Amino acid sequence: MNPDSYLIHHYSHYDEDQRLASRHGSVEFLTTMRYIEKYLKPGDRILEIGAGTGRYSHALARRGYEVQAVELVEHNIDIFRKHTLPGEPVTVTQGNALDLSDFPDDAYDITLLLGPLYHLYEPAHKRQAIREAIRVTRPGGILFAAYVISDGCLLDEGFHRGNIDVAEYVKTGLLDGRTFAASSQPKDLFELVRKEDIDQLMDVFPVTRLHYVASDGCALFMREAVDRMDGETFQLYLDYHFATCERPDLAGVTSHALDIFRK
Ligand SMILES: C[S@@+](CC[C@H](N)C(=O)[O-])C[C@H]1O[C@@H](n2cnc3c(N)ncnc32)[C@H](O)[C@@H]1O
C-alpha cells in the first residue's frame, strides 16, 4: 500500500479547515502567526509546504504578502481554492514536500513546513523534507517547521481523554513501555516525536535555531477550560502562554512544537 494513502484518506474525510477555528485550536494558530510576524518584512515572498486548506497562506496573502502554497491532498486544495478571494496574491499547486524540484533554489524569505513532518516516519524522509525547505529558502531566510509532540499527545489523547489506548499501544510496540517513546508507522497516521528527536534530526543542517516553541502548550489538554474562558480571561491565558511557550522546562508538554531557524 502506498504510505501516502493513509494520510490522503484521513485528510479527504477530516475537517482540517475547522481544526484551528475553536478557541483552544486558535492558540497554535495565534502563536505561529505571532512568530511569523516577528520576522516578516514588507515585500517578503512566502512558501507554505503542506498548506492544508490554507489558513496560514490566506491570512498572510490577505496582509499583502505573495504566497505560494504546495499541498499533497486534492481535497484540501479544492477547499483552499474555494477560500481564495479574487485578486489575493496566493497560488496553490499539488506537490510533495519530499520533492520541490518545481521550485528554484534560494527563492523565499519565509518558508513554512507546518504539517508534512507529522506524516513522515523515517529520519531520512524527514531530513529530505527539511533539506528541500532549506534549499528553496534564500540565505538568511527564516524557516518554520512544526511537529506533533509525543508527551503532550499521550497525556491529552491517552491518559486524559482515552482516545488513545496507552496499554494497547505499549502492547503493540507503538510506545516503549519503559521510556514511553513512540514509534509510528504510516498506518498510525501521525509521527510523534520529542525535542531530542528534533535536535538529532536538525544536527546535520548548517542553520541557526532562533526559537523552539511549545506552540499550543497545554491548550488542548485543558481545552474545555480554555473554551469556557470569557474574552478577558482568554487574553490573559494567551499572555501567559506567549510568556512561557519557549521555556525549556515546559517545552515537552505541548501537542505541537515549532522549530524556527535561519538559513
Ligand atoms: C495538519 S495539516 C496542516 C495544514 C496547515 N499547514 C496548517 O498548519 O494549518 C498537514 C497538511 O500537510 C499535508 N501533507 C502531509 N504530508 C505532505 C507531503 N509529503 N507533502 C505535502 N503536503 C503534505 C497534509 O495533506 C495536510 O494538509
PDB file of C-alpha atoms and ligand atoms in Angstrom:
ATOM      1  CA  MET A   1       0.000   0.000   0.000  1.00  0.00           C
ATOM      2  CA  ASN A   2       1.280   3.490  -0.868  1.00  0.00           C
ATOM      3  CA  PRO A   3       2.243   5.049   2.523  1.00  0.00           C
ATOM      4  CA  ASP A   4       0.574   8.323   1.441  1.00  0.00           C
ATOM      5  CA  SER A   5      -2.785   6.565   1.025  1.00  0.00           C
ATOM      6  CA  TYR A   6      -3.425   6.618   4.807  1.00  0.00           C
ATOM      7  CA  LEU A   7      -2.976  10.361   5.073  1.00  0.00           C
ATOM      8  CA  ILE A   8      -4.806  11.080   1.806  1.00  0.00           C
ATOM      9  CA  HIS A   9      -7.777   9.086   3.157  1.00  0.00           C
ATOM     10  CA  HIS A  10      -7.559  10.883   6.521  1.00  0.00           C
ATOM     11  CA  TYR A  11      -7.463  14.428   5.096  1.00  0.00           C
ATOM     12  CA  SER A  12     -10.134  13.652   2.496  1.00  0.00           C
ATOM     13  CA  HIS A  13     -12.578  12.892   5.332  1.00  0.00           C
ATOM     14  CA  TYR A  14     -11.410  15.330   8.022  1.00  0.00           C
ATOM     15  CA  ASP A  15     -12.451  18.922   8.580  1.00  0.00           C
ATOM     16  CA  GLU A  16      -8.914  20.297   8.600  1.00  0.00           C
ATOM     17  CA  ASP A  17     -10.412  23.708   7.984  1.00  0.00           C
ATOM     18  CA  GLN A  18     -12.053  23.742  11.420  1.00  0.00           C
ATOM     19  CA  ARG A  19      -9.013  22.436  13.315  1.00  0.00           C
ATOM     20  CA  LEU A  20      -7.682  25.846  14.267  1.00  0.00           C
ATOM     21  CA  ALA A  21     -11.097  27.542  14.464  1.00  0.00           C
ATOM     22  CA  SER A  22     -12.049  26.626  18.060  1.00  0.00           C
ATOM     23  CA  ARG A  23     -10.704  28.800  20.849  1.00  0.00           C
ATOM     24  CA  HIS A  24      -8.340  26.064  22.095  1.00  0.00           C
ATOM     25  CA  GLY A  25      -7.302  25.321  18.489  1.00  0.00           C
ATOM     26  CA  SER A  26      -6.647  29.007  17.853  1.00  0.00           C
ATOM     27  CA  VAL A  27      -3.765  29.035  20.369  1.00  0.00           C
ATOM     28  CA  GLU A  28      -1.498  27.173  17.920  1.00  0.00           C
ATOM     29  CA  PHE A  29      -2.556  29.458  15.044  1.00  0.00           C
ATOM     30  CA  LEU A  30      -2.106  32.694  17.032  1.00  0.00           C
ATOM     31  CA  THR A  31       1.276  31.541  18.354  1.00  0.00           C
ATOM     32  CA  THR A  32       2.583  30.539  14.928  1.00  0.00           C
ATOM     33  CA  MET A  33       1.336  33.778  13.340  1.00  0.00           C
ATOM     34  CA  ARG A  34       2.923  35.797  16.143  1.00  0.00           C
ATOM     35  CA  TYR A  35       6.342  34.289  15.377  1.00  0.00           C
ATOM     36  CA  ILE A  36       5.895  34.592  11.596  1.00  0.00           C
ATOM     37  CA  GLU A  37       5.008  38.260  12.021  1.00  0.00           C
ATOM     38  CA  LYS A  38       8.124  38.788  14.126  1.00  0.00           C
ATOM     39  CA  TYR A  39      10.269  38.029  11.057  1.00  0.00           C
ATOM     40  CA  LEU A  40       8.102  39.249   8.146  1.00  0.00           C
ATOM     41  CA  LYS A  41       9.312  42.269   6.234  1.00  0.00           C
ATOM     42  CA  PRO A  42       7.488  44.259   3.538  1.00  0.00           C
ATOM     43  CA  GLY A  43       7.760  42.538   0.156  1.00  0.00           C
ATOM     44  CA  ASP A  44       8.731  39.141   1.595  1.00  0.00           C
ATOM     45  CA  ARG A  45       7.942  36.082  -0.534  1.00  0.00           C
ATOM     46  CA  ILE A  46       6.470  33.118   1.350  1.00  0.00           C
ATOM     47  CA  LEU A  47       6.269  29.404   0.521  1.00  0.00           C
ATOM     48  CA  GLU A  48       3.915  27.198   2.535  1.00  0.00           C
ATOM     49  CA  ILE A  49       4.639  23.468   2.149  1.00  0.00           C
ATOM     50  CA  GLY A  50       1.760  21.218   3.236  1.00  0.00           C
ATOM     51  CA  ALA A  51      -0.621  24.165   3.269  1.00  0.00           C
ATOM     52  CA  GLY A  52      -3.780  22.188   4.029  1.00  0.00           C
ATOM     53  CA  THR A  53      -6.846  24.313   3.378  1.00  0.00           C
ATOM     54  CA  GLY A  54      -4.701  27.451   3.521  1.00  0.00           C
ATOM     55  CA  ARG A  55      -5.376  29.072   6.874  1.00  0.00           C
ATOM     56  CA  TYR A  56      -1.843  30.490   7.096  1.00  0.00           C
ATOM     57  CA  SER A  57      -1.464  31.091   3.357  1.00  0.00           C
ATOM     58  CA  HIS A  58      -4.707  33.065   3.164  1.00  0.00           C
ATOM     59  CA  ALA A  59      -4.028  35.036   6.340  1.00  0.00           C
ATOM     60  CA  LEU A  60      -0.624  36.083   5.001  1.00  0.00           C
ATOM     61  CA  ALA A  61      -1.790  36.774   1.425  1.00  0.00           C
ATOM     62  CA  ARG A  62      -4.574  38.983   2.783  1.00  0.00           C
ATOM     63  CA  ARG A  63      -1.914  41.033   4.527  1.00  0.00           C
ATOM     64  CA  GLY A  64      -0.423  41.647   1.068  1.00  0.00           C
ATOM     65  CA  TYR A  65       2.378  39.072   1.015  1.00  0.00           C
ATOM     66  CA  GLU A  66       2.947  36.966  -2.097  1.00  0.00           C
ATOM     67  CA  VAL A  67       2.364  33.359  -1.059  1.00  0.00           C
ATOM     68  CA  GLN A  68       2.959  30.152  -2.976  1.00  0.00           C
ATOM     69  CA  ALA A  69       1.498  27.013  -1.442  1.00  0.00           C
ATOM     70  CA  VAL A  70       2.118  23.312  -2.051  1.00  0.00           C
ATOM     71  CA  GLU A  71      -0.261  20.625  -0.795  1.00  0.00           C
ATOM     72  CA  LEU A  72      -0.379  16.868  -1.298  1.00  0.00           C
ATOM     73  CA  VAL A  73      -4.113  16.181  -0.920  1.00  0.00           C
ATOM     74  CA  GLU A  74      -6.530  17.299  -3.686  1.00  0.00           C
ATOM     75  CA  HIS A  75      -9.450  17.568  -1.231  1.00  0.00           C
ATOM     76  CA  ASN A  76      -7.567  20.215   0.773  1.00  0.00           C
ATOM     77  CA  ILE A  77      -6.511  22.008  -2.437  1.00  0.00           C
ATOM     78  CA  ASP A  78     -10.176  22.248  -3.532  1.00  0.00           C
ATOM     79  CA  ILE A  79     -11.095  23.898  -0.210  1.00  0.00           C
ATOM     80  CA  PHE A  80      -8.004  26.117  -0.405  1.00  0.00           C
ATOM     81  CA  ARG A  81      -9.107  27.340  -3.868  1.00  0.00           C
ATOM     82  CA  LYS A  82     -12.709  27.919  -2.719  1.00  0.00           C
ATOM     83  CA  HIS A  83     -11.379  30.202   0.033  1.00  0.00           C
ATOM     84  CA  THR A  84      -9.156  32.227  -2.273  1.00  0.00           C
ATOM     85  CA  LEU A  85     -10.554  35.725  -2.782  1.00  0.00           C
ATOM     86  CA  PRO A  86     -10.382  37.450  -6.188  1.00  0.00           C
ATOM     87  CA  GLY A  87      -7.012  39.183  -6.550  1.00  0.00           C
ATOM     88  CA  GLU A  88      -5.472  37.501  -3.483  1.00  0.00           C
ATOM     89  CA  PRO A  89      -1.701  37.089  -4.133  1.00  0.00           C
ATOM     90  CA  VAL A  90      -1.697  33.335  -3.486  1.00  0.00           C
ATOM     91  CA  THR A  91      -1.267  30.265  -5.683  1.00  0.00           C
ATOM     92  CA  VAL A  92      -1.566  26.614  -4.671  1.00  0.00           C
ATOM     93  CA  THR A  93      -0.186  23.615  -6.527  1.00  0.00           C
ATOM     94  CA  GLN A  94      -0.327  19.902  -5.869  1.00  0.00           C
ATOM     95  CA  GLY A  95       3.058  18.581  -4.762  1.00  0.00           C
ATOM     96  CA  ASN A  96       5.099  16.664  -2.244  1.00  0.00           C
ATOM     97  CA  ALA A  97       7.363  18.143   0.433  1.00  0.00           C
ATOM     98  CA  LEU A  98       9.932  15.468  -0.416  1.00  0.00           C
ATOM     99  CA  ASP A  99      10.448  16.801  -3.947  1.00  0.00           C
ATOM    100  CA  LEU A 100      10.137  20.523  -4.560  1.00  0.00           C
ATOM    101  CA  SER A 101      12.078  20.389  -7.837  1.00  0.00           C
ATOM    102  CA  ASP A 102       9.498  22.708  -9.464  1.00  0.00           C
ATOM    103  CA  PHE A 103      10.701  25.415  -7.073  1.00  0.00           C
ATOM    104  CA  PRO A 104      14.030  27.239  -7.511  1.00  0.00           C
ATOM    105  CA  ASP A 105      16.898  27.453  -5.004  1.00  0.00           C
ATOM    106  CA  ASP A 106      17.170  30.444  -2.649  1.00  0.00           C
ATOM    107  CA  ALA A 107      13.816  31.943  -3.639  1.00  0.00           C
ATOM    108  CA  TYR A 108      11.747  32.529  -0.495  1.00  0.00           C
ATOM    109  CA  ASP A 109      12.206  34.816   2.511  1.00  0.00           C
ATOM    110  CA  ILE A 110       9.897  32.769   4.729  1.00  0.00           C
ATOM    111  CA  THR A 111       9.236  29.020   4.358  1.00  0.00           C
ATOM    112  CA  LEU A 112       6.537  27.232   6.337  1.00  0.00           C
ATOM    113  CA  LEU A 113       6.650  23.463   6.822  1.00  0.00           C
ATOM    114  CA  LEU A 114       3.668  23.125   9.138  1.00  0.00           C
ATOM    115  CA  GLY A 115       2.334  19.615   8.680  1.00  0.00           C
ATOM    116  CA  PRO A 116       4.360  17.316   6.399  1.00  0.00           C
ATOM    117  CA  LEU A 117       6.684  16.322   9.265  1.00  0.00           C
ATOM    118  CA  TYR A 118       3.615  14.993  11.117  1.00  0.00           C
ATOM    119  CA  HIS A 119       3.362  12.322   8.440  1.00  0.00           C
ATOM    120  CA  LEU A 120       6.961  11.323   7.667  1.00  0.00           C
ATOM    121  CA  TYR A 121       8.230   8.376   9.679  1.00  0.00           C
ATOM    122  CA  GLU A 122      11.792   7.739   8.522  1.00  0.00           C
ATOM    123  CA  PRO A 123      14.529  10.155   9.636  1.00  0.00           C
ATOM    124  CA  ALA A 124      15.794  10.142   6.014  1.00  0.00           C
ATOM    125  CA  HIS A 125      12.381  11.301   4.748  1.00  0.00           C
ATOM    126  CA  LYS A 126      12.054  13.979   7.430  1.00  0.00           C
ATOM    127  CA  ARG A 127      15.540  15.233   6.577  1.00  0.00           C
ATOM    128  CA  GLN A 128      14.672  15.208   2.860  1.00  0.00           C
ATOM    129  CA  ALA A 129      11.632  17.446   3.509  1.00  0.00           C
ATOM    130  CA  ILE A 130      13.700  19.786   5.697  1.00  0.00           C
ATOM    131  CA  ARG A 131      16.535  19.801   3.127  1.00  0.00           C
ATOM    132  CA  GLU A 132      14.106  20.782   0.352  1.00  0.00           C
ATOM    133  CA  ALA A 133      12.582  23.536   2.514  1.00  0.00           C
ATOM    134  CA  ILE A 134      16.063  24.895   3.248  1.00  0.00           C
ATOM    135  CA  ARG A 135      17.096  24.691  -0.439  1.00  0.00           C
ATOM    136  CA  VAL A 136      14.221  26.893  -1.650  1.00  0.00           C
ATOM    137  CA  THR A 137      14.769  29.467   1.124  1.00  0.00           C
ATOM    138  CA  ARG A 138      17.169  32.343   0.465  1.00  0.00           C
ATOM    139  CA  PRO A 139      20.327  32.579   2.602  1.00  0.00           C
ATOM    140  CA  GLY A 140      19.267  34.487   5.709  1.00  0.00           C
ATOM    141  CA  GLY A 141      15.628  33.478   5.196  1.00  0.00           C
ATOM    142  CA  ILE A 142      13.568  32.035   8.062  1.00  0.00           C
ATOM    143  CA  LEU A 143      12.014  28.566   8.244  1.00  0.00           C
ATOM    144  CA  PHE A 144       9.198  27.323  10.469  1.00  0.00           C
ATOM    145  CA  ALA A 145       8.900  23.558  10.970  1.00  0.00           C
ATOM    146  CA  ALA A 146       6.066  22.060  13.037  1.00  0.00           C
ATOM    147  CA  TYR A 147       5.977  18.709  14.829  1.00  0.00           C
ATOM    148  CA  VAL A 148       3.479  16.648  16.847  1.00  0.00           C
ATOM    149  CA  ILE A 149       4.964  16.065  20.296  1.00  0.00           C
ATOM    150  CA  SER A 150       4.520  12.648  21.866  1.00  0.00           C
ATOM    151  CA  ASP A 151       4.216  13.519  25.571  1.00  0.00           C
ATOM    152  CA  GLY A 152       1.562  16.201  25.016  1.00  0.00           C
ATOM    153  CA  CYS A 153      -0.467  13.785  22.873  1.00  0.00           C
ATOM    154  CA  LEU A 154      -0.013  10.866  25.229  1.00  0.00           C
ATOM    155  CA  LEU A 155      -1.201  12.923  28.202  1.00  0.00           C
ATOM    156  CA  ASP A 156      -4.088  14.568  26.336  1.00  0.00           C
ATOM    157  CA  GLU A 157      -5.368  11.937  23.898  1.00  0.00           C
ATOM    158  CA  GLY A 158      -4.183   8.990  26.020  1.00  0.00           C
ATOM    159  CA  PHE A 159      -4.379   9.333  29.788  1.00  0.00           C
ATOM    160  CA  HIS A 160      -6.786  12.303  29.798  1.00  0.00           C
ATOM    161  CA  ARG A 161      -9.318  11.591  27.036  1.00  0.00           C
ATOM    162  CA  GLY A 162      -8.848   7.884  26.421  1.00  0.00           C
ATOM    163  CA  ASN A 163      -8.861   8.373  22.638  1.00  0.00           C
ATOM    164  CA  ILE A 164      -5.532   6.537  22.609  1.00  0.00           C
ATOM    165  CA  ASP A 165      -5.401   3.194  24.412  1.00  0.00           C
ATOM    166  CA  VAL A 166      -1.999   3.558  26.102  1.00  0.00           C
ATOM    167  CA  ALA A 167      -1.871  -0.071  27.299  1.00  0.00           C
ATOM    168  CA  GLU A 168      -2.663  -1.313  23.780  1.00  0.00           C
ATOM    169  CA  TYR A 169      -0.007   0.985  22.281  1.00  0.00           C
ATOM    170  CA  VAL A 170       2.561  -0.440  24.698  1.00  0.00           C
ATOM    171  CA  LYS A 171       1.444  -3.989  23.853  1.00  0.00           C
ATOM    172  CA  THR A 172       1.748  -3.413  20.089  1.00  0.00           C
ATOM    173  CA  GLY A 173       5.119  -1.674  20.448  1.00  0.00           C
ATOM    174  CA  LEU A 174       3.864   1.712  19.307  1.00  0.00           C
ATOM    175  CA  LEU A 175       5.002   3.017  22.683  1.00  0.00           C
ATOM    176  CA  ASP A 176       8.076   1.792  24.507  1.00  0.00           C
ATOM    177  CA  GLY A 177       6.752   0.554  27.885  1.00  0.00           C
ATOM    178  CA  ARG A 178       9.849   1.791  29.708  1.00  0.00           C
ATOM    179  CA  THR A 179      10.551   5.210  28.183  1.00  0.00           C
ATOM    180  CA  PHE A 180       7.128   5.838  26.587  1.00  0.00           C
ATOM    181  CA  ALA A 181       8.868   6.991  23.405  1.00  0.00           C
ATOM    182  CA  ALA A 182       6.649   6.499  20.335  1.00  0.00           C
ATOM    183  CA  SER A 183       7.495   4.755  17.071  1.00  0.00           C
ATOM    184  CA  SER A 184       4.747   5.220  14.497  1.00  0.00           C
ATOM    185  CA  GLN A 185       4.201   3.882  11.008  1.00  0.00           C
ATOM    186  CA  PRO A 186       2.116   5.325   8.119  1.00  0.00           C
ATOM    187  CA  LYS A 187      -0.994   3.370   9.218  1.00  0.00           C
ATOM    188  CA  ASP A 188      -0.801   5.149  12.613  1.00  0.00           C
ATOM    189  CA  LEU A 189      -1.208   8.450  10.732  1.00  0.00           C
ATOM    190  CA  PHE A 190       0.844  10.713  12.981  1.00  0.00           C
ATOM    191  CA  GLU A 191       4.544  10.638  13.784  1.00  0.00           C
ATOM    192  CA  LEU A 192       5.046  11.605  17.438  1.00  0.00           C
ATOM    193  CA  VAL A 193       8.437  12.970  18.440  1.00  0.00           C
ATOM    194  CA  ARG A 194      10.289  14.561  21.347  1.00  0.00           C
ATOM    195  CA  LYS A 195      12.558  17.572  21.280  1.00  0.00           C
ATOM    196  CA  GLU A 196      15.604  15.284  21.467  1.00  0.00           C
ATOM    197  CA  ASP A 197      14.464  13.657  18.182  1.00  0.00           C
ATOM    198  CA  ILE A 198      14.133  17.077  16.551  1.00  0.00           C
ATOM    199  CA  ASP A 199      17.590  18.115  17.786  1.00  0.00           C
ATOM    200  CA  GLN A 200      19.071  14.934  16.323  1.00  0.00           C
ATOM    201  CA  LEU A 201      17.258  15.447  13.020  1.00  0.00           C
ATOM    202  CA  MET A 202      18.499  19.031  12.733  1.00  0.00           C
ATOM    203  CA  ASP A 203      22.108  18.190  13.690  1.00  0.00           C
ATOM    204  CA  VAL A 204      23.219  17.798  10.075  1.00  0.00           C
ATOM    205  CA  PHE A 205      21.917  21.144   8.808  1.00  0.00           C
ATOM    206  CA  PRO A 206      24.063  24.278   8.877  1.00  0.00           C
ATOM    207  CA  VAL A 207      21.254  26.514  10.164  1.00  0.00           C
ATOM    208  CA  THR A 208      20.780  28.639  13.283  1.00  0.00           C
ATOM    209  CA  ARG A 209      17.887  27.891  15.624  1.00  0.00           C
ATOM    210  CA  LEU A 210      16.085  31.089  16.633  1.00  0.00           C
ATOM    211  CA  HIS A 211      13.250  29.673  18.734  1.00  0.00           C
ATOM    212  CA  TYR A 212      11.872  26.340  19.855  1.00  0.00           C
ATOM    213  CA  VAL A 213       8.252  26.951  20.782  1.00  0.00           C
ATOM    214  CA  ALA A 214       5.569  24.872  22.533  1.00  0.00           C
ATOM    215  CA  SER A 215       3.022  26.188  20.047  1.00  0.00           C
ATOM    216  CA  ASP A 216      -0.161  25.133  21.838  1.00  0.00           C
ATOM    217  CA  GLY A 217       1.296  24.325  25.258  1.00  0.00           C
ATOM    218  CA  CYS A 218      -1.462  22.889  27.475  1.00  0.00           C
ATOM    219  CA  ALA A 219      -4.333  24.395  25.432  1.00  0.00           C
ATOM    220  CA  LEU A 220      -5.527  21.048  24.033  1.00  0.00           C
ATOM    221  CA  PHE A 221      -5.075  19.242  27.345  1.00  0.00           C
ATOM    222  CA  MET A 222      -7.278  21.826  29.097  1.00  0.00           C
ATOM    223  CA  ARG A 223      -9.461  22.593  26.063  1.00  0.00           C
ATOM    224  CA  GLU A 224     -12.773  22.631  27.986  1.00  0.00           C
ATOM    225  CA  ALA A 225     -11.418  25.262  30.383  1.00  0.00           C
ATOM    226  CA  VAL A 226      -9.951  27.326  27.518  1.00  0.00           C
ATOM    227  CA  ASP A 227     -13.220  27.187  25.557  1.00  0.00           C
ATOM    228  CA  ARG A 228     -15.171  28.330  28.650  1.00  0.00           C
ATOM    229  CA  MET A 229     -12.988  31.396  29.278  1.00  0.00           C
ATOM    230  CA  ASP A 230     -14.530  34.805  28.723  1.00  0.00           C
ATOM    231  CA  GLY A 231     -12.653  37.129  26.364  1.00  0.00           C
ATOM    232  CA  GLU A 232     -10.656  38.850  29.084  1.00  0.00           C
ATOM    233  CA  THR A 233      -9.536  35.586  30.708  1.00  0.00           C
ATOM    234  CA  PHE A 234      -8.618  34.089  27.330  1.00  0.00           C
ATOM    235  CA  GLN A 235      -6.460  37.150  26.618  1.00  0.00           C
ATOM    236  CA  LEU A 236      -4.748  36.663  29.990  1.00  0.00           C
ATOM    237  CA  TYR A 237      -4.248  32.963  29.171  1.00  0.00           C
ATOM    238  CA  LEU A 238      -2.661  33.946  25.837  1.00  0.00           C
ATOM    239  CA  ASP A 239      -0.382  36.424  27.645  1.00  0.00           C
ATOM    240  CA  TYR A 240       0.678  33.576  29.966  1.00  0.00           C
ATOM    241  CA  HIS A 241       1.159  31.183  27.032  1.00  0.00           C
ATOM    242  CA  PHE A 242       3.218  33.672  24.989  1.00  0.00           C
ATOM    243  CA  ALA A 243       5.355  34.447  28.058  1.00  0.00           C
ATOM    244  CA  THR A 244       6.114  30.774  28.746  1.00  0.00           C
ATOM    245  CA  CYS A 245       5.977  28.941  25.383  1.00  0.00           C
ATOM    246  CA  GLU A 246       9.778  28.991  24.930  1.00  0.00           C
ATOM    247  CA  ARG A 247      10.548  27.810  28.469  1.00  0.00           C
ATOM    248  CA  PRO A 248      12.616  24.615  28.179  1.00  0.00           C
ATOM    249  CA  ASP A 249      11.052  23.188  31.349  1.00  0.00           C
ATOM    250  CA  LEU A 250       7.593  23.366  29.706  1.00  0.00           C
ATOM    251  CA  ALA A 251       8.512  22.536  26.108  1.00  0.00           C
ATOM    252  CA  GLY A 252       7.718  18.795  26.225  1.00  0.00           C
ATOM    253  CA  VAL A 253       4.164  19.147  27.484  1.00  0.00           C
ATOM    254  CA  THR A 254       2.622  20.509  24.299  1.00  0.00           C
ATOM    255  CA  SER A 255       0.708  18.869  21.495  1.00  0.00           C
ATOM    256  CA  HIS A 256       2.600  20.746  18.762  1.00  0.00           C
ATOM    257  CA  ALA A 257       6.024  22.363  18.649  1.00  0.00           C
ATOM    258  CA  LEU A 258       7.501  24.874  16.264  1.00  0.00           C
ATOM    259  CA  ASP A 259      11.176  24.896  15.372  1.00  0.00           C
ATOM    260  CA  ILE A 260      12.182  28.253  13.905  1.00  0.00           C
ATOM    261  CA  PHE A 261      15.568  28.632  12.265  1.00  0.00           C
ATOM    262  CA  ARG A 262      17.572  30.837   9.912  1.00  0.00           C
ATOM    263  CA  LYS A 263      19.295  29.518   6.765  1.00  0.00           C
TER     264      LYS A 263
HETATM  265  C1  LIG B   1      -2.144  19.144   9.920  1.00  0.00           C
HETATM  266  S1  LIG B   1      -2.257  19.723   8.290  1.00  0.00           S
HETATM  267  C2  LIG B   1      -1.590  21.354   8.432  1.00  0.00           C
HETATM  268  C3  LIG B   1      -2.079  22.311   7.381  1.00  0.00           C
HETATM  269  C4  LIG B   1      -1.551  23.728   7.523  1.00  0.00           C
HETATM  270  N1  LIG B   1      -0.140  23.828   7.215  1.00  0.00           N
HETATM  271  C5  LIG B   1      -1.810  24.220   8.938  1.00  0.00           C
HETATM  272  O1  LIG B   1      -0.887  24.236   9.762  1.00  0.00           O
HETATM  273  O2  LIG B   1      -2.950  24.557   9.235  1.00  0.00           O
HETATM  274  C6  LIG B   1      -0.948  18.868   7.450  1.00  0.00           C
HETATM  275  C7  LIG B   1      -1.025  19.074   5.954  1.00  0.00           C
HETATM  276  O3  LIG B   1       0.205  18.604   5.373  1.00  0.00           O
HETATM  277  C8  LIG B   1      -0.132  17.913   4.187  1.00  0.00           C
HETATM  278  N2  LIG B   1       0.971  16.983   3.881  1.00  0.00           N
HETATM  279  C9  LIG B   1       1.307  15.875   4.569  1.00  0.00           C
HETATM  280  N3  LIG B   1       2.382  15.308   4.008  1.00  0.00           N
HETATM  281  C10 LIG B   1       2.732  16.063   2.948  1.00  0.00           C
HETATM  282  C11 LIG B   1       3.764  15.987   1.984  1.00  0.00           C
HETATM  283  N4  LIG B   1       4.654  14.997   1.980  1.00  0.00           N
HETATM  284  N5  LIG B   1       3.832  16.957   1.050  1.00  0.00           N
HETATM  285  C12 LIG B   1       2.934  17.976   1.028  1.00  0.00           C
HETATM  286  N6  LIG B   1       1.918  18.089   1.912  1.00  0.00           N
HETATM  287  C13 LIG B   1       1.825  17.149   2.862  1.00  0.00           C
HETATM  288  C14 LIG B   1      -1.425  17.210   4.516  1.00  0.00           C
HETATM  289  O4  LIG B   1      -2.131  16.805   3.372  1.00  0.00           O
HETATM  290  C15 LIG B   1      -2.149  18.281   5.322  1.00  0.00           C
HETATM  291  O5  LIG B   1      -2.909  19.132   4.509  1.00  0.00           O
END
